[in-house]
Coordinates of C-alpha atoms in Angstrom, one line a residue:
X1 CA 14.7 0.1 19.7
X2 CA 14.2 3.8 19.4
X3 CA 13.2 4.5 16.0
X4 CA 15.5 7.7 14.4
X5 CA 16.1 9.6 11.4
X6 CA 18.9 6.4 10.6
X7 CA 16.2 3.6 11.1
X8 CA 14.5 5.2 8.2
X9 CA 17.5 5.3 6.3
X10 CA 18.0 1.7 7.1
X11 CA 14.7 0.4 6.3
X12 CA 14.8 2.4 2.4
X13 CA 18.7 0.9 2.2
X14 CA 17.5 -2.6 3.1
X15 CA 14.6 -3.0 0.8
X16 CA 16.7 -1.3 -2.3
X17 CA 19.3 -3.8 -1.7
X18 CA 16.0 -6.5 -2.2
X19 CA 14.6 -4.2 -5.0
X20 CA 18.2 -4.9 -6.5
X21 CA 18.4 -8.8 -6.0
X22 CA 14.8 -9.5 -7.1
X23 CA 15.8 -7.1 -10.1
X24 CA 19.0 -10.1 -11.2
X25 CA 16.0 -12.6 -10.2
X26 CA 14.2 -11.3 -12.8
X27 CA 16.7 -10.9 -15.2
X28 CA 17.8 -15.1 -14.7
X29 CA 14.9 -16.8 -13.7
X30 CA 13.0 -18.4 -16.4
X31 CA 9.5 -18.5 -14.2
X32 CA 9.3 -15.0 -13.4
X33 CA 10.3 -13.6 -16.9
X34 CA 7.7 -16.2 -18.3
X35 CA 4.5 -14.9 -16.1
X36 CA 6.0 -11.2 -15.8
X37 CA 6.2 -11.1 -12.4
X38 CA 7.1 -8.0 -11.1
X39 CA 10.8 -7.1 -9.2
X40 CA 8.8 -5.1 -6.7
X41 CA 6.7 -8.4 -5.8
X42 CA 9.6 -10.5 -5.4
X43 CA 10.9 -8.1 -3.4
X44 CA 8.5 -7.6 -1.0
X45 CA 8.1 -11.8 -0.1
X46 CA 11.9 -11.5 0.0
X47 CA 11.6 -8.7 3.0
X48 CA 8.5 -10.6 4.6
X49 CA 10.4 -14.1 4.8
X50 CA 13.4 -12.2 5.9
X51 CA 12.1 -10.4 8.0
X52 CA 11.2 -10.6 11.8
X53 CA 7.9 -12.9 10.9
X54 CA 10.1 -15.5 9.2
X55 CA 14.0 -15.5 9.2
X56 CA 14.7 -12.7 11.2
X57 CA 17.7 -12.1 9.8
X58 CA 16.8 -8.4 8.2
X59 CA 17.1 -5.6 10.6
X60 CA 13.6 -3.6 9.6
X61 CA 12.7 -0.9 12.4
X62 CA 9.2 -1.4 14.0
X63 CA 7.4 1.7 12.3
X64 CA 8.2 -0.5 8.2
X65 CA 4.3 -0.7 8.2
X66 CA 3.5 2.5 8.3
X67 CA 5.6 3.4 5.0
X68 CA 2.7 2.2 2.5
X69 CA 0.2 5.1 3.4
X70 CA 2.8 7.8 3.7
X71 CA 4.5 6.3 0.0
X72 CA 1.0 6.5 -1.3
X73 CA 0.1 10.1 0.1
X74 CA 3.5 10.9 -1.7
X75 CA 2.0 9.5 -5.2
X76 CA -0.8 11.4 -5.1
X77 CA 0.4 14.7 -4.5
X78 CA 2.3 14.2 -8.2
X79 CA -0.6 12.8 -10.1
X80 CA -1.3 16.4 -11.5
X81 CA 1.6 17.8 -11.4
X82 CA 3.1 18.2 -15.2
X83 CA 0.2 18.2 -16.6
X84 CA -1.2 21.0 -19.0
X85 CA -3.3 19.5 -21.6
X86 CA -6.7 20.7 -21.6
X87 CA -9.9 18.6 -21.6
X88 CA -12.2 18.2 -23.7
X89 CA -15.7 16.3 -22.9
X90 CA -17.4 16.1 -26.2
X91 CA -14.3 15.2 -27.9
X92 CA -13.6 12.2 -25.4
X93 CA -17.0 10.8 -25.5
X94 CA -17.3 11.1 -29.2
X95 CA -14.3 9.4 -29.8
X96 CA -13.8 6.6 -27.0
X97 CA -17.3 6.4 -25.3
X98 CA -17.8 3.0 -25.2
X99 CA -14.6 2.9 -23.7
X100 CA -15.1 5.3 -20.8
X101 CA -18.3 3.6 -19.7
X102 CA -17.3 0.1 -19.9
X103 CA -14.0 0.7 -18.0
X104 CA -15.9 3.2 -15.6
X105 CA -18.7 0.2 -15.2
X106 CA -16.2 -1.8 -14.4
X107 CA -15.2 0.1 -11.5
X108 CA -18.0 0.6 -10.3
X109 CA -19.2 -2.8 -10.5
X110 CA -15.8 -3.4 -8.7
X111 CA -16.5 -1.7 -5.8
X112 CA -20.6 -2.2 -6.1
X113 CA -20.3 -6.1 -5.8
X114 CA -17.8 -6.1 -3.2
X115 CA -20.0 -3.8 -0.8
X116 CA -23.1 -5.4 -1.6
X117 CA -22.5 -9.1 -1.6
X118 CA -19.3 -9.1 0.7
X119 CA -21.0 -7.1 3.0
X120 CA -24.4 -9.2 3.1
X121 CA -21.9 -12.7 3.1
X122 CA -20.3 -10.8 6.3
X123 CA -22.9 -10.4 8.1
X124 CA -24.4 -13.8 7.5
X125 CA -21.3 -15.8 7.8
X126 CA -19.0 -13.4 9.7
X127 CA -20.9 -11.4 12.0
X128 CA -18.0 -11.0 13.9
X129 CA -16.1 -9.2 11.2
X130 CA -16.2 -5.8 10.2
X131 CA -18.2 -5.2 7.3
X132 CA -16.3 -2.4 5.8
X133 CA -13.6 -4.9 5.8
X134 CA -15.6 -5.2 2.1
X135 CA -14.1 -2.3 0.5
X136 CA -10.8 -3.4 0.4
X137 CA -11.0 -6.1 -1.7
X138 CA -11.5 -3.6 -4.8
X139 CA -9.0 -1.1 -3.0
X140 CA -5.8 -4.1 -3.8
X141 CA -7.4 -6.0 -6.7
X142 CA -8.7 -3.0 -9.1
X143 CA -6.2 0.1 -7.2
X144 CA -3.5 -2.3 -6.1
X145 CA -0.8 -1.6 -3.3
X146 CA -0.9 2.5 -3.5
X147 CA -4.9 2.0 -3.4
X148 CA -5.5 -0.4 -0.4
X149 CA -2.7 1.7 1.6
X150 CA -4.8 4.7 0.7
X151 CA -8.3 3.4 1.6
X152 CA -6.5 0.9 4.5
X153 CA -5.4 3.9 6.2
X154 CA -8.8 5.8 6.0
X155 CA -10.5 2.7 7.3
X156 CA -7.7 3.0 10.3
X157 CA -8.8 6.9 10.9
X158 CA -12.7 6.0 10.6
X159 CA -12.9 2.5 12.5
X160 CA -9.6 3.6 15.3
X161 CA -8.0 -0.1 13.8
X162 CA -4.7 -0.4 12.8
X163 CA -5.3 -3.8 10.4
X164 CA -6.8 -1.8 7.4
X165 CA -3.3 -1.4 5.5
X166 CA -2.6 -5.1 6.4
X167 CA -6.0 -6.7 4.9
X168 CA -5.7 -4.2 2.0
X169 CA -2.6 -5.2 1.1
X170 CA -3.0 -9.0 1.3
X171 CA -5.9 -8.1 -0.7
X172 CA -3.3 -6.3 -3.6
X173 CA -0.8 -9.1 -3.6
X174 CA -3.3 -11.5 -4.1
X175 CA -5.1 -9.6 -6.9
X176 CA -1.7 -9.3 -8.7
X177 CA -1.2 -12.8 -8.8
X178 CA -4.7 -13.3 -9.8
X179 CA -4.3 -10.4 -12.5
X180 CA -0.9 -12.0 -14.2
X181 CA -1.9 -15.9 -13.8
X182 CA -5.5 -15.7 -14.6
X183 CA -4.8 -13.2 -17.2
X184 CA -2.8 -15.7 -18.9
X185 CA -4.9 -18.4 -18.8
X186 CA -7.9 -16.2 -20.0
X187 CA -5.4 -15.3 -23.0
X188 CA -4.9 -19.2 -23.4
X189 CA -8.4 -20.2 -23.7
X190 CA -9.1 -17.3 -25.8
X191 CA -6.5 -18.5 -28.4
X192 CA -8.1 -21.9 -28.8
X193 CA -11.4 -20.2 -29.4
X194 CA -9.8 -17.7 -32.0
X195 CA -11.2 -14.7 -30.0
X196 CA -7.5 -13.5 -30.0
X197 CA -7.3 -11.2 -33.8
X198 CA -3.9 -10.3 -33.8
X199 CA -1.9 -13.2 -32.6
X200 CA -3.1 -17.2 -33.2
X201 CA -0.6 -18.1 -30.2
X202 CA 0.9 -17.0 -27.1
X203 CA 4.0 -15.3 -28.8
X204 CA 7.1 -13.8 -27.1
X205 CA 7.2 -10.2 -25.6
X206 CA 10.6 -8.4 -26.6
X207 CA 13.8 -10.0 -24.4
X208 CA 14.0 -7.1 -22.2
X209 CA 10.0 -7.1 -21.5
X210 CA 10.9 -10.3 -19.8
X211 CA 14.2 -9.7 -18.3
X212 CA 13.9 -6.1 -17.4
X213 CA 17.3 -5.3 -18.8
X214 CA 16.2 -3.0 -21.9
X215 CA 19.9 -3.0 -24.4
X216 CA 21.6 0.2 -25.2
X217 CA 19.7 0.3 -28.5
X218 CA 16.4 0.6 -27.2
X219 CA 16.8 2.7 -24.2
X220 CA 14.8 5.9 -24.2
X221 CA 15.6 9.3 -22.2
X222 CA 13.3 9.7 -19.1
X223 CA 12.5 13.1 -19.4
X224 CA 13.8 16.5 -20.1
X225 CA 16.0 18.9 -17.9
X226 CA 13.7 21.9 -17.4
X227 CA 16.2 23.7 -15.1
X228 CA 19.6 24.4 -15.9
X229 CA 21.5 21.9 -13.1
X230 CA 24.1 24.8 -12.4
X231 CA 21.3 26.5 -10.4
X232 CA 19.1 23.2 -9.6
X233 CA 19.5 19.7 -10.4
X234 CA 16.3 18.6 -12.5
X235 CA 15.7 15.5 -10.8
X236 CA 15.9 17.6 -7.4
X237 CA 13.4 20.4 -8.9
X238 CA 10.6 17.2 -9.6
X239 CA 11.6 15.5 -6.3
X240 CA 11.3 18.8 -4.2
X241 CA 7.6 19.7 -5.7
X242 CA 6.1 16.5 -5.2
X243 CA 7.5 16.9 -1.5
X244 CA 6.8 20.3 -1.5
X245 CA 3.0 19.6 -2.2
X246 CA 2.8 16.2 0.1
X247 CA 4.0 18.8 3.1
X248 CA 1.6 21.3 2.2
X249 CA -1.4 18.8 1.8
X250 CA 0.0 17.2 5.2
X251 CA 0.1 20.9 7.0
X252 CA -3.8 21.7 5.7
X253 CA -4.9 18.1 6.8
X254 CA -3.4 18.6 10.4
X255 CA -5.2 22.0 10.5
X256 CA -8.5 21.2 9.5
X257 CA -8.7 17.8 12.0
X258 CA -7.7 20.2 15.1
X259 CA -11.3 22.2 14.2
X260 CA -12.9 19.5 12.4
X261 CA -11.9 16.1 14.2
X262 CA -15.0 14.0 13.1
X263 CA -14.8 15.1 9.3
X264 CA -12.3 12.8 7.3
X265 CA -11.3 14.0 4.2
X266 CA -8.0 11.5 3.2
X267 CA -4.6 12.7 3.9
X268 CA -4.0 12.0 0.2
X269 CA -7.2 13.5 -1.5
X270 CA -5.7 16.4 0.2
X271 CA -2.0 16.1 -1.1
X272 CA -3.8 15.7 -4.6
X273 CA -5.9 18.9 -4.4
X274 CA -2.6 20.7 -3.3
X275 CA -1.1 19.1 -6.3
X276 CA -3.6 20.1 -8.9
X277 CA -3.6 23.8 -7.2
X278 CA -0.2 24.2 -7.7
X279 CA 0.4 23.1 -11.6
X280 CA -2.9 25.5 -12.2
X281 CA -0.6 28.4 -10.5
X282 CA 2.5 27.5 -12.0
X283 CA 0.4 27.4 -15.4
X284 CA -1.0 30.7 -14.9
X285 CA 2.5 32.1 -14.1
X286 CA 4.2 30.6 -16.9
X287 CA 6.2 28.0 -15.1
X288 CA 3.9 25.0 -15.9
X289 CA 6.3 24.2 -19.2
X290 CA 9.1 23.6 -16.1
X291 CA 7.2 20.9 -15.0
X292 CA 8.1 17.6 -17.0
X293 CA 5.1 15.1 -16.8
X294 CA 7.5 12.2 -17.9
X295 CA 9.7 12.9 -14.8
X296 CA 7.2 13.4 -12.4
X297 CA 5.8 9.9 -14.2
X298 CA 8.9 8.1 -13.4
X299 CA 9.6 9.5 -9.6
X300 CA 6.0 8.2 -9.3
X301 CA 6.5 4.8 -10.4
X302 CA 9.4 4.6 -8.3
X303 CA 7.6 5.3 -5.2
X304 CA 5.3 2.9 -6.2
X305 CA 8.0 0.3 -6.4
X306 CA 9.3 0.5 -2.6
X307 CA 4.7 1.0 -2.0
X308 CA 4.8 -2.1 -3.7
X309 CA 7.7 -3.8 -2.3
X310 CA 7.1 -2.3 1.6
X311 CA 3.3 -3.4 1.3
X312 CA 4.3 -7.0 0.8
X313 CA 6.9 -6.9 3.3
X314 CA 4.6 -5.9 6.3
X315 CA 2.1 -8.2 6.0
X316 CA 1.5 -9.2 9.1
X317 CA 1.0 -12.9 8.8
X318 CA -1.4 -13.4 12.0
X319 CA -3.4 -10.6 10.6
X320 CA -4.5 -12.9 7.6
X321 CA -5.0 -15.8 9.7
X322 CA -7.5 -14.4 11.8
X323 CA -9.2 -13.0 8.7
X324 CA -8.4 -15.6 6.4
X325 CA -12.1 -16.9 6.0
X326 CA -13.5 -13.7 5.0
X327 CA -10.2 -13.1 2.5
X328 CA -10.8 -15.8 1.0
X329 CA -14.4 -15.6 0.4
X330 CA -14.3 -12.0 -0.9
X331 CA -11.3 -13.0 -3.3
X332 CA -13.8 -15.3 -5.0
X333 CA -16.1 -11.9 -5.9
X334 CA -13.0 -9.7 -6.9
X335 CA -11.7 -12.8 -9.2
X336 CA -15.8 -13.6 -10.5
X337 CA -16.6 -10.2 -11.7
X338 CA -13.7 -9.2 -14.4
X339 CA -14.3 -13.2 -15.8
X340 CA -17.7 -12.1 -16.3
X341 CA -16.7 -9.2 -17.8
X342 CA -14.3 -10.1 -20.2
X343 CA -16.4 -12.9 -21.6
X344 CA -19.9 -11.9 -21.3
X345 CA -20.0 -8.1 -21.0
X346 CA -16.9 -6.7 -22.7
X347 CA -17.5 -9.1 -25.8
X348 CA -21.4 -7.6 -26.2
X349 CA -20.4 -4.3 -25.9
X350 CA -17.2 -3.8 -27.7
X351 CA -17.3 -2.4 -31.1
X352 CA -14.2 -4.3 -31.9
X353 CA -11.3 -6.4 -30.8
X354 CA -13.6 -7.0 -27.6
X355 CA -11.1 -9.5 -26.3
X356 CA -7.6 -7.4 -26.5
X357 CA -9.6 -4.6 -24.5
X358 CA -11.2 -6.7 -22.1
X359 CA -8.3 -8.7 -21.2
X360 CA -6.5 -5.4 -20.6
X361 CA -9.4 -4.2 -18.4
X362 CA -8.8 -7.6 -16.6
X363 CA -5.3 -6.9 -15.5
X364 CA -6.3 -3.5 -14.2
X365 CA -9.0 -4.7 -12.3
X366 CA -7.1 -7.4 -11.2
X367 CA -3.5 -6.3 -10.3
X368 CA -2.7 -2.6 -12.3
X369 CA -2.7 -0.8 -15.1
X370 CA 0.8 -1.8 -15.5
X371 CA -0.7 -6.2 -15.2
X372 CA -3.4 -4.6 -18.0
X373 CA -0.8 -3.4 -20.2
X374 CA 1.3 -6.5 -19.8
X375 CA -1.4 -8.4 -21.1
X376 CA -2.3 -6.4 -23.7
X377 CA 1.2 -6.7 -24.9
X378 CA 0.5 -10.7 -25.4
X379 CA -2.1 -10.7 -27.3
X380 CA -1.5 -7.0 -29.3
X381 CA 2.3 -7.1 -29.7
X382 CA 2.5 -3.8 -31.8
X383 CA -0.6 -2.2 -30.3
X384 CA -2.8 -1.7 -33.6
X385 CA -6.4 -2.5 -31.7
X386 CA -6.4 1.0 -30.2
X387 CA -6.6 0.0 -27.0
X388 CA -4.2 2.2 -25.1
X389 CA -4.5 4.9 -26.9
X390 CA -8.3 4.7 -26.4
X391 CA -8.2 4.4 -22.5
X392 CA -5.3 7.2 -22.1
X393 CA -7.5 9.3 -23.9
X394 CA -10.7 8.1 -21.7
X395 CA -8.6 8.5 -18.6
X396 CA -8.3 11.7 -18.2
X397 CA -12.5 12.0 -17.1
X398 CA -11.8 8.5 -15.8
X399 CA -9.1 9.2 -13.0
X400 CA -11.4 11.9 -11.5
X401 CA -14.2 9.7 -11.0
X402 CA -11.7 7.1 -9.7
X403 CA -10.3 9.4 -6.9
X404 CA -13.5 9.9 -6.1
X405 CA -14.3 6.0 -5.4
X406 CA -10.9 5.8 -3.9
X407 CA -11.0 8.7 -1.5
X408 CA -15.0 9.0 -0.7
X409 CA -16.6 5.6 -0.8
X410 CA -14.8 4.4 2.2
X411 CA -16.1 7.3 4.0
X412 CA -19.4 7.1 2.7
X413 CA -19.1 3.0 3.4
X414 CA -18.6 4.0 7.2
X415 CA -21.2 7.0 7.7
X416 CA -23.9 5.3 5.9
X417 CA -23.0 1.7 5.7
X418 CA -21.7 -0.7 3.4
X419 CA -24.3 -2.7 1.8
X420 CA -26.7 0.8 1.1
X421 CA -23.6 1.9 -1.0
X422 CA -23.0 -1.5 -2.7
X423 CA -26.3 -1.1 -4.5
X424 CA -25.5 2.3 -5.1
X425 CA -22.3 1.5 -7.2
X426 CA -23.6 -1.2 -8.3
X427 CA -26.9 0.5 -10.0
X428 CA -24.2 3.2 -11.3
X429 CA -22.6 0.0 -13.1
X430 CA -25.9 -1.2 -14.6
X431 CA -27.1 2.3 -15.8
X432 CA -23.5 3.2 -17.5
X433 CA -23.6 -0.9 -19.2
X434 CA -27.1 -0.1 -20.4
X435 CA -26.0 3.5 -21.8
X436 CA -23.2 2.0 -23.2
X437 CA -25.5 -0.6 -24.8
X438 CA -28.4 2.0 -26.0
X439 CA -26.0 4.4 -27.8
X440 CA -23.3 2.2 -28.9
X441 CA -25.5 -1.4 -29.4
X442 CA -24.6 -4.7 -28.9
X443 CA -23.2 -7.8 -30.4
X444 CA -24.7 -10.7 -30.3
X445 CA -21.6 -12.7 -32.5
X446 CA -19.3 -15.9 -32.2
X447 CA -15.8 -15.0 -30.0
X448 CA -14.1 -15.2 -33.4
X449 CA -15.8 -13.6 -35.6
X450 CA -14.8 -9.9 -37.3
X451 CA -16.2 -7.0 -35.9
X452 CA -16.4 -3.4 -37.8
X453 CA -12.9 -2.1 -38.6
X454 CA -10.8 -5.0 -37.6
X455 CA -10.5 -6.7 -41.4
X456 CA -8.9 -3.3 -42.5
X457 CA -6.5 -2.9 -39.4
X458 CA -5.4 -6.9 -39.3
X459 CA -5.6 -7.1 -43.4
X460 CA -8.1 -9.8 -43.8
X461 CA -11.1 -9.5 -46.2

């Protein structure tokens, strides 16, 4: 069938209409509230067993697959957009150091591992396999569905496949379910060995953090109208600049690969650069106040929803079979490393309440940031380790680093190979874990015993 303007249509109205029954899923079913599993998960198995692989019974146009990288390119052209804070270097690694180079070790070590050892197990095991098939393992368990779109589709560009988006996102889905289940049972065993400081127990999360219905007394406004809706509607104004700034990082990508066809620079690292361009001019105009971080925030998450819930859906089933050794094997890495962390290196390092900000590292290394916070939520119920604040503060250096790994490496991974920039990444890891050691030192204590500050913020002596 002909795909049109409609089948697009069709393809957004079927999957809100799963978006919507996995939402009243959530809201009734006992098992999904109790491990947190996302609406946009549920959704996406709902679209892949209904779909033309399984069921057949949902009428999804042939070009469905192709929505995660364009959803994704759309993401990143609002990640800067909104924001006007200026950053400060000495005051972030003053303040949350440890922090920064502990979750930015993590990363690397992320990637590092996955390069180095999946790529030597490929070639001794799999020969047959493409080695940079490697890098996205840490592109869906640490950068989840937007991620492994992103570095799926620059594998497509670089290797002329069209399975990168596939692997990448089997690769997310399973990492989420890695992230919420082994999250929980890391939180369980901690309990028992009273590394948890703030809770003795798994307690319960409010009613609505399990439902997803939040009451009329706790709602909060989204954001604020920054345009007067009798000359624009606000949400219109947000929608049309992301837009704006995806079509304008689409138009300079097209031109550059008509002069330049062997240089790849990712459609989205593009579309980001556009976007940090254009809050700079709107903040050197006076117009940057317009922009409402909080809106762009939510029209962000959204799209990550449908990413989330379209990534799942187009799995293509065969795919993973003929791959399913090397899946498998790699999993194993991406699930090894953040136990390690969380109960060898995180607990040495950490000034305090190692645990809550390890096991929050966990789920974003796992699943996402939003799998991290989850967790965190467990074991810190009203947030008084600091570990939120201390990672949005550490963030902001972070997430440039971060769209470095996630728009260069893959790159790099192709030109110069995989297992050269394994130990790369993974030196990078070591020399920030030693850093972090040598300025901040080390502790060498039982999993439950206090560490400075926490007696004064838990209020035992």
């Amino acid at each position: 069938m002909q795909f049109t303007a409609w089948s697009m249509l069709l393809d957004f109205c079927i999957m809100s209409g799963l978006l919507f029954i996995a939402q009243m899923m959530r809201s009734k079913i006992k098992f999904l509230q109790n491990y947190y599993i996302p609406s946009s998960l549920v959704a996406g198995f709902l679209g892949l067993f209904g779909g033309p692989q399984f069921l057949n019974i949902l009428p999804f146009s042939s070009q469905t697959g192709s929505y995660a990288y364009l959803l994704v390119c759309v993401l990143f052209a609002g990640i800067f957009l909104g924001k006007q804070e200026k950053f400060n270097l000495k005051e972030t690694v003053h303040k949350v150091g440890d922090t920064f180079l502990i979750n930015m070790s993590s990363e690397f070590m992320c990637f590092g591992l996955a390069c180095l050892l999946g790529g030597i197990l490929m070639k001794v095991f799999f020969p047959s396999v493409f080695t940079e098939i490697a890098i996205l393992l840490p592109s869906g368990f640490m950068g989840g569905h937007g991620y492994a779109a992103a570095i799926g589709g620059t594998l497509n560009t670089l290797l002329n496949r069209t399975d990168g988006v596939v692997i990448g996102q089997t690769f997310a889905t399973i990492g989420l379910l890695v992230g919420i289940f082994g999250g929980i049972i890391c939180i369980n065993y901690a309990t028992r060995k009273r590394a948890t400081k703030l809770i003795e127990s798994i307690g319960s999360l409010p009613e609505e953090c399990k439902t997803g219905m939040i009451p009329v007394e706790k709602r909060q406004t989204m954001g604020d109208e920054t345009v007067h809706p009798m000359a624009m509607d606000p949400l219109a104004w947000h929608i049309g600049l992301i837009l704006m700034t995806t079509g304008i990082g689409f138009a300079i990508y097209s031109f550059y690969k008509q002069y330049f066809p062997n240089i790849e620079v990712p459609l989205m690292c593009v579309a980001m650069l556009v976007g940090v361009f254009i809050q700079a001019l709107l903040n050197k105009i006076g117009y940057g106040s317009y922009v409402d971080k909080r809106v762009i925030d939510r029209i962000g998450s959204g799209v990550t929803d449908y990413l989330v819930a379209f990534g799942v859906a187009t799995i293509q089933v065969s795919v993973v079979l003929d791959f399913i050794g090397p899946i498998l094997v790699l999993c194993i890495i991406g699930t090894g490393w953040p136990i390690i962390l969380v109960f060898y290196v995180a607990r040495k390092l950490f000034r305090n309440f190692w645990f809550e900000r390890s096991i929050f590292i966990f789920g974003y290394i796992t699943g996402v940031v939003a799998v991290g916070v989850t967790l965190l939520r467990i074991v810190d119920p009203e947030m008084k380790s600091g570990t939120l604040d201390d990672f949005g503060t550490a963030y902001t250096l972070q997430s440039i680093i971060e769209l470095f790994l996630i728009t260069m490496v893959p790159v790099f991974c192709v030109s110069i190979g995989v297992i050269p920039i394994g130990i790369i990444l993974t030196a990078i890891a070591v020399g920030m874990l030693l850093l972090c050691k040598i300025k901040y030192g080390s502790y060498n204590l039982p999993m439950d015993a206090l560490r400075p500050g926490e007696a004064e913020i838990i209020g035992k002596k």
